[in-house]
Coordinates of N, CA, C and O in Angstrom, one line a residue:
X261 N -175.8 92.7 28.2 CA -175.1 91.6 28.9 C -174.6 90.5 28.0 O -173.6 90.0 28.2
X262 N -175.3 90.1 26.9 CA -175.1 89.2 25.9 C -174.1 89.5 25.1 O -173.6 88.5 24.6
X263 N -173.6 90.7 24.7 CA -172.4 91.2 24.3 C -171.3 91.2 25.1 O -170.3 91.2 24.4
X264 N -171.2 91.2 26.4 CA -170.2 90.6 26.8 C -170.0 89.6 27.1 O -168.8 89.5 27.3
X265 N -170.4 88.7 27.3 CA -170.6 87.1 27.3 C -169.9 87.0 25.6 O -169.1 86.0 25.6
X266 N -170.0 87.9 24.2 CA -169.9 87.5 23.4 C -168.1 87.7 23.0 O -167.3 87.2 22.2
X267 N -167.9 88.6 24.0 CA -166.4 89.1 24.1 C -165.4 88.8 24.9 O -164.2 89.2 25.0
X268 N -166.1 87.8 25.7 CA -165.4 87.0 26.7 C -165.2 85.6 26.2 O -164.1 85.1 25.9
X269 N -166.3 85.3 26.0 CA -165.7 83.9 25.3 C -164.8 84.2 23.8 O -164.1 83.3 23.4
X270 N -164.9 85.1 23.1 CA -163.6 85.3 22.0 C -162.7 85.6 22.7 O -161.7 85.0 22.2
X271 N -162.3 86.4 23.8 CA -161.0 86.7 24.8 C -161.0 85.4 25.4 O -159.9 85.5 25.9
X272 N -161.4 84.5 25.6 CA -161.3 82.7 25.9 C -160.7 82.3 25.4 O -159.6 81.8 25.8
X273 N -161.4 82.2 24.0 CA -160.7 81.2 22.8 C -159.2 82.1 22.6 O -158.1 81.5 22.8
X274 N -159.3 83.2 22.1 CA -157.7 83.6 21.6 C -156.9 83.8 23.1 O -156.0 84.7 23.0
X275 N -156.9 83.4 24.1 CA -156.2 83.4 25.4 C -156.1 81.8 25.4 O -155.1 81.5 26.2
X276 N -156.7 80.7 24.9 CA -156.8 79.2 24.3 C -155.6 78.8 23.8 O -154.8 78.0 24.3
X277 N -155.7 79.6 22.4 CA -155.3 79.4 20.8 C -153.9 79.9 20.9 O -152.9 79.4 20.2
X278 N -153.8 81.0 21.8 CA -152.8 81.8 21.7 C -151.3 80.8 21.7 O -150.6 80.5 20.7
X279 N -151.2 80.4 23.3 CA -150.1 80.0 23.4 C -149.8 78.3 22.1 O -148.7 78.1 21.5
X280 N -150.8 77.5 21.8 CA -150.5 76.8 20.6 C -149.8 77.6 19.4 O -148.7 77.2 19.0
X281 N -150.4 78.5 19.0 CA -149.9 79.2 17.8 C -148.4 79.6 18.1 O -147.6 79.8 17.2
X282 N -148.1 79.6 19.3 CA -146.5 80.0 19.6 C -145.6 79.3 20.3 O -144.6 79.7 20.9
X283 N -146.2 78.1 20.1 CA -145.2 76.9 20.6 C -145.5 76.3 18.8 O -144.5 75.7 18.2
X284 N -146.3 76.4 18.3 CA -146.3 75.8 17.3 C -145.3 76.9 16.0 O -144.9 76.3 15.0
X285 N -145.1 78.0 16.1 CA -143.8 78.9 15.3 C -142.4 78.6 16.1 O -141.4 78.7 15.5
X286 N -142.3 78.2 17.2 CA -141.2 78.2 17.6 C -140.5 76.6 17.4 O -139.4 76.1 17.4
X287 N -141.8 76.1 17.3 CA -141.3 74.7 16.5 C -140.6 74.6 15.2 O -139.5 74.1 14.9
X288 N -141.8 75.3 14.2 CA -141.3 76.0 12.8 C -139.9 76.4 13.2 O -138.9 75.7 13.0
X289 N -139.9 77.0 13.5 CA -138.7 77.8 13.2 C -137.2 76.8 13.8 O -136.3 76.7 13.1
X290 N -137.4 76.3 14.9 CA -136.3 75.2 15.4 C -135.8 74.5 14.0 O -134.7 74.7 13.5
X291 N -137.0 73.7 13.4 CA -136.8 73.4 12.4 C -135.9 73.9 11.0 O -135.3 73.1 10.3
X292 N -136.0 75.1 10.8 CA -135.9 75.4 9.9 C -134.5 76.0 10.1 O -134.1 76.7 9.2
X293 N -133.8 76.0 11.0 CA -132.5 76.5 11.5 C -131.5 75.3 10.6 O -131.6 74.1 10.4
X294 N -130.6 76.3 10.3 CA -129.5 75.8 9.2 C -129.4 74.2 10.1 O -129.4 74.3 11.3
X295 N -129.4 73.1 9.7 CA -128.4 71.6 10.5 C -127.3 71.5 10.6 O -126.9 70.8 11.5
X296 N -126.3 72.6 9.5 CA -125.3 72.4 10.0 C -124.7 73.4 11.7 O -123.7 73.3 12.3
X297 N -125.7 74.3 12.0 CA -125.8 74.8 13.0 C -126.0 73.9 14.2 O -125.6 74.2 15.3
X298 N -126.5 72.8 14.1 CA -126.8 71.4 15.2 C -125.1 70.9 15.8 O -124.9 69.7 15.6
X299 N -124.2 71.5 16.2 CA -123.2 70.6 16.6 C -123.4 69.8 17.8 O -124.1 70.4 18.7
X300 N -122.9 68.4 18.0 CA -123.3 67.8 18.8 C -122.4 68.5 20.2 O -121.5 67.9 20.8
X301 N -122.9 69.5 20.5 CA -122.0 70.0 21.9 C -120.8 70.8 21.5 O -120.6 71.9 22.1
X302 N -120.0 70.4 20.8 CA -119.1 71.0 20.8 C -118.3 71.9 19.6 O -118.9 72.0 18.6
X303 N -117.3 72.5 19.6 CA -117.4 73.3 18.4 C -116.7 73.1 17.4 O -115.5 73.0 17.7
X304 N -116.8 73.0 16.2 CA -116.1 73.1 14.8 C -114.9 72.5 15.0 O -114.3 72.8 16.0
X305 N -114.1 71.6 13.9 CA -112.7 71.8 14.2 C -112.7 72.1 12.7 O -111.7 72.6 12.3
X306 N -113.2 72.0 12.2 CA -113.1 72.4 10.2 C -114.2 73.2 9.6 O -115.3 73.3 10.3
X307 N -114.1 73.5 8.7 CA -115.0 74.0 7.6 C -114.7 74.2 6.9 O -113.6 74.8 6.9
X308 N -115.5 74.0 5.6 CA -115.7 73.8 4.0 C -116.7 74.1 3.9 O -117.6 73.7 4.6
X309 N -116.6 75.5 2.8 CA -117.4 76.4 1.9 C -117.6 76.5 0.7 O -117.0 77.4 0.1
X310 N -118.7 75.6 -0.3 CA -118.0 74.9 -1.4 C -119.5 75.8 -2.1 O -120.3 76.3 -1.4
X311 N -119.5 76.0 -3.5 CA -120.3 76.3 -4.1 C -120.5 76.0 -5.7 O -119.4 75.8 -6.2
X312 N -121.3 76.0 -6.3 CA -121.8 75.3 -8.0 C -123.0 75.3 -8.2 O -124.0 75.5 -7.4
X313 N -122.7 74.9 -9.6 CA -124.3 75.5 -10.2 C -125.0 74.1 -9.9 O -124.5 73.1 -10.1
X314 N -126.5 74.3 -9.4 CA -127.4 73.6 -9.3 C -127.4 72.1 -10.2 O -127.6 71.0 -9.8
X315 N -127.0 72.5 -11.5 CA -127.2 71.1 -12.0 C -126.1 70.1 -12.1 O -125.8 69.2 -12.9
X316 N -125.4 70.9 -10.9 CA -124.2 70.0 -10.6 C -125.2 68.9 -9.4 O -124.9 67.7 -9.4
X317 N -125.9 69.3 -8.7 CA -126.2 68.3 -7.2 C -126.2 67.3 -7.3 O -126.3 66.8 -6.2
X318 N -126.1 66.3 -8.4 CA -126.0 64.6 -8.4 C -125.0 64.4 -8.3 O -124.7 63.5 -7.5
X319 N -124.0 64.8 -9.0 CA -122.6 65.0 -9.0 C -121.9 64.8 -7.8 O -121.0 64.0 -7.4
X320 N -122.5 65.8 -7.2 CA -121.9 66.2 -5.8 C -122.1 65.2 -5.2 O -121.2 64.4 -4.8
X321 N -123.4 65.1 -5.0 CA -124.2 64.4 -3.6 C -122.8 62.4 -4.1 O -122.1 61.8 -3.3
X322 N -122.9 62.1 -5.0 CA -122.0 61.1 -5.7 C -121.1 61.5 -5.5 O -120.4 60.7 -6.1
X323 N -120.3 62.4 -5.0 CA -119.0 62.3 -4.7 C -118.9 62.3 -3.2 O -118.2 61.4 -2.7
X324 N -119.5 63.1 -2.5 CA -119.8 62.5 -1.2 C -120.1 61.4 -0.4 O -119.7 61.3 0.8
X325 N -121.0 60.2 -1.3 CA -120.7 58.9 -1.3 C -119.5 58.3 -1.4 O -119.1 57.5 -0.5
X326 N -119.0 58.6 -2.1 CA -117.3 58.4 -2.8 C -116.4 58.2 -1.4 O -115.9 57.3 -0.8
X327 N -116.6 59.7 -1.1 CA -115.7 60.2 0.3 C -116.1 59.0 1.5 O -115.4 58.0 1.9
X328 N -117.6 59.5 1.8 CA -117.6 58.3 3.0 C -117.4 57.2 2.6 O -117.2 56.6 3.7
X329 N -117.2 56.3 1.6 CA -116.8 54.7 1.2 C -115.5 54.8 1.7 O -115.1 54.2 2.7
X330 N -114.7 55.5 0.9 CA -113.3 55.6 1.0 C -112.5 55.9 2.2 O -111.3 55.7 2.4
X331 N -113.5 56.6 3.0 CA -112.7 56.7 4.4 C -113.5 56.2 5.6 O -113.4 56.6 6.8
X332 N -114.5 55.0 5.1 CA -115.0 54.3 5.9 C -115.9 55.2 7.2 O -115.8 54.9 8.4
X333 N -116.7 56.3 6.8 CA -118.0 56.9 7.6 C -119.1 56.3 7.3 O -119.1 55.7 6.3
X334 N -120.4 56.3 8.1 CA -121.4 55.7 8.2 C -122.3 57.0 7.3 O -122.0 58.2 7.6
X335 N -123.1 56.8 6.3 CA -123.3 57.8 5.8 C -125.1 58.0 5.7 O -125.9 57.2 5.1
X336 N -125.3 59.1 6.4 CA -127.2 59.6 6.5 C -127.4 60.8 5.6 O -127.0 61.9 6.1
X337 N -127.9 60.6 4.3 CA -128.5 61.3 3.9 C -129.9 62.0 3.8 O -130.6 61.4 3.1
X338 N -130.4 62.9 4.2 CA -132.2 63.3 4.2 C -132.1 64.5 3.5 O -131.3 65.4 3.4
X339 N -133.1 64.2 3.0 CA -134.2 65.5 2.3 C -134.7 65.8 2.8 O -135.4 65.1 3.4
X340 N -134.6 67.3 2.8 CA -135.0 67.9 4.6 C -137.1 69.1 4.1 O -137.9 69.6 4.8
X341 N -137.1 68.8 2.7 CA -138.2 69.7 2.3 C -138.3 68.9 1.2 O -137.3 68.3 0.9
X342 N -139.7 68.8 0.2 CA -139.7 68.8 -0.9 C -138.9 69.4 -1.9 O -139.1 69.2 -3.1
X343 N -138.1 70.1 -1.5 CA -137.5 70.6 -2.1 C -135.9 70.0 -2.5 O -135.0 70.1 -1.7
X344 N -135.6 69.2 -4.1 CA -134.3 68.6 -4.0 C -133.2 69.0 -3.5 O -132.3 68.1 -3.3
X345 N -132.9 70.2 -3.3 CA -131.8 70.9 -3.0 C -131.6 70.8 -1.6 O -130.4 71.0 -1.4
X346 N -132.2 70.7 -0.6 CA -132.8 71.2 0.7 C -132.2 69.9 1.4 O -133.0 69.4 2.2
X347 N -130.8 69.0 1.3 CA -130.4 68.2 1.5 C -129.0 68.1 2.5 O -128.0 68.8 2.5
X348 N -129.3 67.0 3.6 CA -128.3 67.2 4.7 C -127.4 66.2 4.8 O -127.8 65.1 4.2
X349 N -126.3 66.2 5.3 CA -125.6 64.9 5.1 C -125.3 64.9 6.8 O -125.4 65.9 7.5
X350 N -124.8 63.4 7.1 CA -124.2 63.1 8.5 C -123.5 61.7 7.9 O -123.9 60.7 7.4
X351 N -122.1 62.2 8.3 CA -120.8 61.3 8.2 C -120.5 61.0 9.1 O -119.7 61.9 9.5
X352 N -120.4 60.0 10.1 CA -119.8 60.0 11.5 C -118.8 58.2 11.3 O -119.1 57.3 10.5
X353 N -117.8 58.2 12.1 CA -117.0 57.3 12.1 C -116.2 57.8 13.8 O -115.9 58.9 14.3
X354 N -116.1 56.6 14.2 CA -115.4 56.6 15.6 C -115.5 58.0 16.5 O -116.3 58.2 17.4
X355 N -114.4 58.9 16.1 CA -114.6 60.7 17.1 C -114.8 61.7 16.1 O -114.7 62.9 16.4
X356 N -115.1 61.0 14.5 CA -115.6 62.2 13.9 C -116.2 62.0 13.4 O -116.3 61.2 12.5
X357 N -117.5 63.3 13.8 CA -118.5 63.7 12.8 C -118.5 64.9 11.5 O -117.9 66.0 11.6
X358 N -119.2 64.7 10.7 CA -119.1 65.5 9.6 C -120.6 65.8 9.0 O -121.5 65.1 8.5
X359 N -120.7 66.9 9.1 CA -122.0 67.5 8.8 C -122.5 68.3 7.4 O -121.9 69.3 7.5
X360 N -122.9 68.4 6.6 CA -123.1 69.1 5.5 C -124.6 69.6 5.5 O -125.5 69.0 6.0
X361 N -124.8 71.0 4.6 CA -126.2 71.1 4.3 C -126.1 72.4 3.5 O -125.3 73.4 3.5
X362 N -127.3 72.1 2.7 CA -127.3 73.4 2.2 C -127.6 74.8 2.5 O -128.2 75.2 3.4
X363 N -127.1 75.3 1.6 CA -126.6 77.3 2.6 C -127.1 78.3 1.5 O -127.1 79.5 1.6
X364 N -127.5 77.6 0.7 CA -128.4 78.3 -0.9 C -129.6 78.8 -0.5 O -130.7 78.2 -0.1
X365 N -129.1 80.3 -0.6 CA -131.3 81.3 -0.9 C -132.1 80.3 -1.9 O -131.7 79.7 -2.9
X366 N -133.3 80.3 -1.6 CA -134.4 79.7 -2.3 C -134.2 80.5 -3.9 O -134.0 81.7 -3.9
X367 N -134.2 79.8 -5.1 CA -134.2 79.8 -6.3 C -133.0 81.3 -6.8 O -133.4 82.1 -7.6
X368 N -131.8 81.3 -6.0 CA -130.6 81.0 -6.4 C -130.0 80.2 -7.5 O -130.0 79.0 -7.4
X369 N -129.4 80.8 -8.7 CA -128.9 79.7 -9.5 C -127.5 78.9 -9.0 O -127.3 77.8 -9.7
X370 N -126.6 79.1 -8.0 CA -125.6 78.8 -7.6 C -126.3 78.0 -6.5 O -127.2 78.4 -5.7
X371 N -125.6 76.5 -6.3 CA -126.1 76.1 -5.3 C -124.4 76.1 -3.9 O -123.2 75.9 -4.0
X372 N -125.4 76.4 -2.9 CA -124.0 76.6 -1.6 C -124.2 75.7 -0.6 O -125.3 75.4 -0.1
X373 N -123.2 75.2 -0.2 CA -123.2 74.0 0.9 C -121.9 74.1 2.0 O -120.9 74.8 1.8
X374 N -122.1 73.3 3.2 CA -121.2 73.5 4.2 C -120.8 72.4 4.7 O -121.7 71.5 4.7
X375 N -119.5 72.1 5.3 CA -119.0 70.9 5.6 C -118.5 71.2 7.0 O -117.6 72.1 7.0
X376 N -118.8 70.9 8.1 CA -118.6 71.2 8.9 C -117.5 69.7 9.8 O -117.9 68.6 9.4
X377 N -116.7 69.7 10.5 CA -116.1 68.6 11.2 C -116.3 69.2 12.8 O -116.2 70.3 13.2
X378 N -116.7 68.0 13.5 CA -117.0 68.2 14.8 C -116.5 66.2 15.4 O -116.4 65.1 14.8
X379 N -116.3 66.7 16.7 CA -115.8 65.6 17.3 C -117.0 64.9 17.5 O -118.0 65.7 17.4
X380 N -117.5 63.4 17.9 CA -118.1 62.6 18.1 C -119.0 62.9 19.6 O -118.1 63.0 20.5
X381 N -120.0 63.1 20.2 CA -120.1 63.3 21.4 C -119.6 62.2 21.9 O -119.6 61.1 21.4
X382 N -118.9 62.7 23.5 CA -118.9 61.9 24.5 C -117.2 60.5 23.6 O -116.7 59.4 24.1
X383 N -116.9 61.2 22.6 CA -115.8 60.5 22.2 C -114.5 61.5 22.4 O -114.7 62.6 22.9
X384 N -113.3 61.1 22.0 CA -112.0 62.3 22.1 C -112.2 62.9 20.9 O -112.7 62.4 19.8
X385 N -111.7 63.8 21.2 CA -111.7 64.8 19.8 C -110.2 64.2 19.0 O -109.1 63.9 19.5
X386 N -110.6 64.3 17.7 CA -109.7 63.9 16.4 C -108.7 65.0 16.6 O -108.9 66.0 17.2
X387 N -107.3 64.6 16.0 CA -106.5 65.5 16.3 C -107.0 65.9 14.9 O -108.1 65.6 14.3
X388 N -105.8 67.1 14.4 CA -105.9 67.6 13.5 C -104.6 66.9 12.2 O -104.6 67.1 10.9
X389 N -103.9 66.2 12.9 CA -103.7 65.2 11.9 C -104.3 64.2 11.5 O -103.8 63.5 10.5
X390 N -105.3 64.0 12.1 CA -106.8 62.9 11.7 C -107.8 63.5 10.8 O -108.5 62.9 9.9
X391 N -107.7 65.2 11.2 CA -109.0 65.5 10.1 C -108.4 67.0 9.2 O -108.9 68.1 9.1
X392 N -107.1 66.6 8.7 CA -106.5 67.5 7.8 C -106.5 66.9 6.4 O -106.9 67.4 5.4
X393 N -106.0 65.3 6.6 CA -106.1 64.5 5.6 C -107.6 64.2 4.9 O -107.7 63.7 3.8
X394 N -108.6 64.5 5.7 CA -109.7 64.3 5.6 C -110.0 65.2 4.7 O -110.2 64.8 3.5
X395 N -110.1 66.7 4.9 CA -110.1 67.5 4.2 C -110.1 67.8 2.8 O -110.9 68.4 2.1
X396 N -108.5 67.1 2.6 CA -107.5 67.7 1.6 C -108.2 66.3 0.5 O -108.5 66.7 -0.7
X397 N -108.6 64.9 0.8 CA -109.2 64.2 0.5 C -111.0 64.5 -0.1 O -111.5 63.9 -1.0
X398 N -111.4 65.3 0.6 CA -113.0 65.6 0.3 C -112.5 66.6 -0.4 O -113.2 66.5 -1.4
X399 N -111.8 67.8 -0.5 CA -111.7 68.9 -1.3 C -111.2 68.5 -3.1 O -111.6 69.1 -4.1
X400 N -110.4 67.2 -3.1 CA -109.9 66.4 -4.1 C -111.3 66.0 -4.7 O -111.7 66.5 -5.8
X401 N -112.2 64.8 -3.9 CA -113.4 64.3 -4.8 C -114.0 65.5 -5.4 O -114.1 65.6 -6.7
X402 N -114.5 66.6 -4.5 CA -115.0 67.5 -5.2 C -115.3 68.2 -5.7 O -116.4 68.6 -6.0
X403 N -113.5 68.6 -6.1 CA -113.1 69.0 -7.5 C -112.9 68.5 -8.5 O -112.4 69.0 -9.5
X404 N -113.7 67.1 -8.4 CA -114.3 66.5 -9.7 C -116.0 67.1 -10.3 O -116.5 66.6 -11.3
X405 N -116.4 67.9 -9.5 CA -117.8 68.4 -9.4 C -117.8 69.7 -10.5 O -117.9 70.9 -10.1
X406 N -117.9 69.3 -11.9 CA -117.4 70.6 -13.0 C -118.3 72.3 -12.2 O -119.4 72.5 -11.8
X407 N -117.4 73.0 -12.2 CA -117.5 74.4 -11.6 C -117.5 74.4 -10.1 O -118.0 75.4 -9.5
X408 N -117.1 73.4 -9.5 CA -117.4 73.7 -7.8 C -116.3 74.5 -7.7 O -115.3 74.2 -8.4
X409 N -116.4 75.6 -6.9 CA -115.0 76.2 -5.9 C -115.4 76.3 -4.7 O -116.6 76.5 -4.5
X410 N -114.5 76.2 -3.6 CA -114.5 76.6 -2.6 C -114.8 78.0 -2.0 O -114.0 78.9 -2.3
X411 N -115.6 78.3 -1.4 CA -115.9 79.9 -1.0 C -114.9 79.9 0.6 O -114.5 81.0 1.1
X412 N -114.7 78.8 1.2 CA -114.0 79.4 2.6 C -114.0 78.2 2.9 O -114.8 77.2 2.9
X413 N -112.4 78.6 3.4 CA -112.0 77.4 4.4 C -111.4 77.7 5.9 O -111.1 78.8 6.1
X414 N -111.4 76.7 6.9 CA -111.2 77.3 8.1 C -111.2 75.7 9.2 O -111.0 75.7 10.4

């Protein structure tokens, strides 16, 4: 009888533990889903597919500053891991938002990143003569970034 008392309460605890351990991976994992995948509701109206060698990233990340000064966006940067590379951007100004993050496999020597344009929630969507110029503008600072190219545009 003491043996099952000893197998019930372990079928207790892991009938306990269980469901924590899998609200706590599906948390992981929420997390760890690309940001530029987070659109606020609605879908894409741009994308930039930019790529360079890692010891470009100050470079970059400084020319991105550049962009939001210049066309007057509110600009959030985070470090999304200990890890320097692992860095997200949020550009937002009146009905556009602008999302970036990185798209680089772990210890990859090329680093890859995404620029994504989405409309503001709950604002009108930018025409596309509002976020063409935008574009052709951030693709310009950029290409001050020695070895960046573009992998895809859309």
């Amino acid at each position: 009888m003491g043996e099952k008392v000893s197998w019930t309460r372990r079928g207790l605890l892991v009938l306990l533990w269980l469901p924590a351990v899998a609200l706590a991976l599906v948390m992981w994992s929420w997390e760890r889903r690309p940001m530029s995948d987070r659109s606020e509701g609605s879908s894409p109206i741009r994308l930039l597919y930019v790529q360079m060698d890692r010891s470009e990233r100050n470079h970059f990340v400084q020319q991105v500053r550049r962009f939001a000064d210049q066309h007057h966006f509110d600009l959030n940067i985070r470090q999304l891991t200990p890890d320097p590379d692992e860095i997200f951007f949020q550009l937002s100004r009146k009905n556009i938002l602008l999302l970036g993050s990185n798209r680089s496999k772990r210890r990859a020597p090329e680093f890859q990143f995404a620029f994504i344009f989405y409309r503001q929630r709950e604002k009108s969507s930018p025409s596309l003569a509002e976020i063409d110029p935008l574009m052709v503008s951030l693709k310009k600072l950029l290409a001050d970034v020695p070895g960046l190219v573009v992998t895809k545009e859309e």
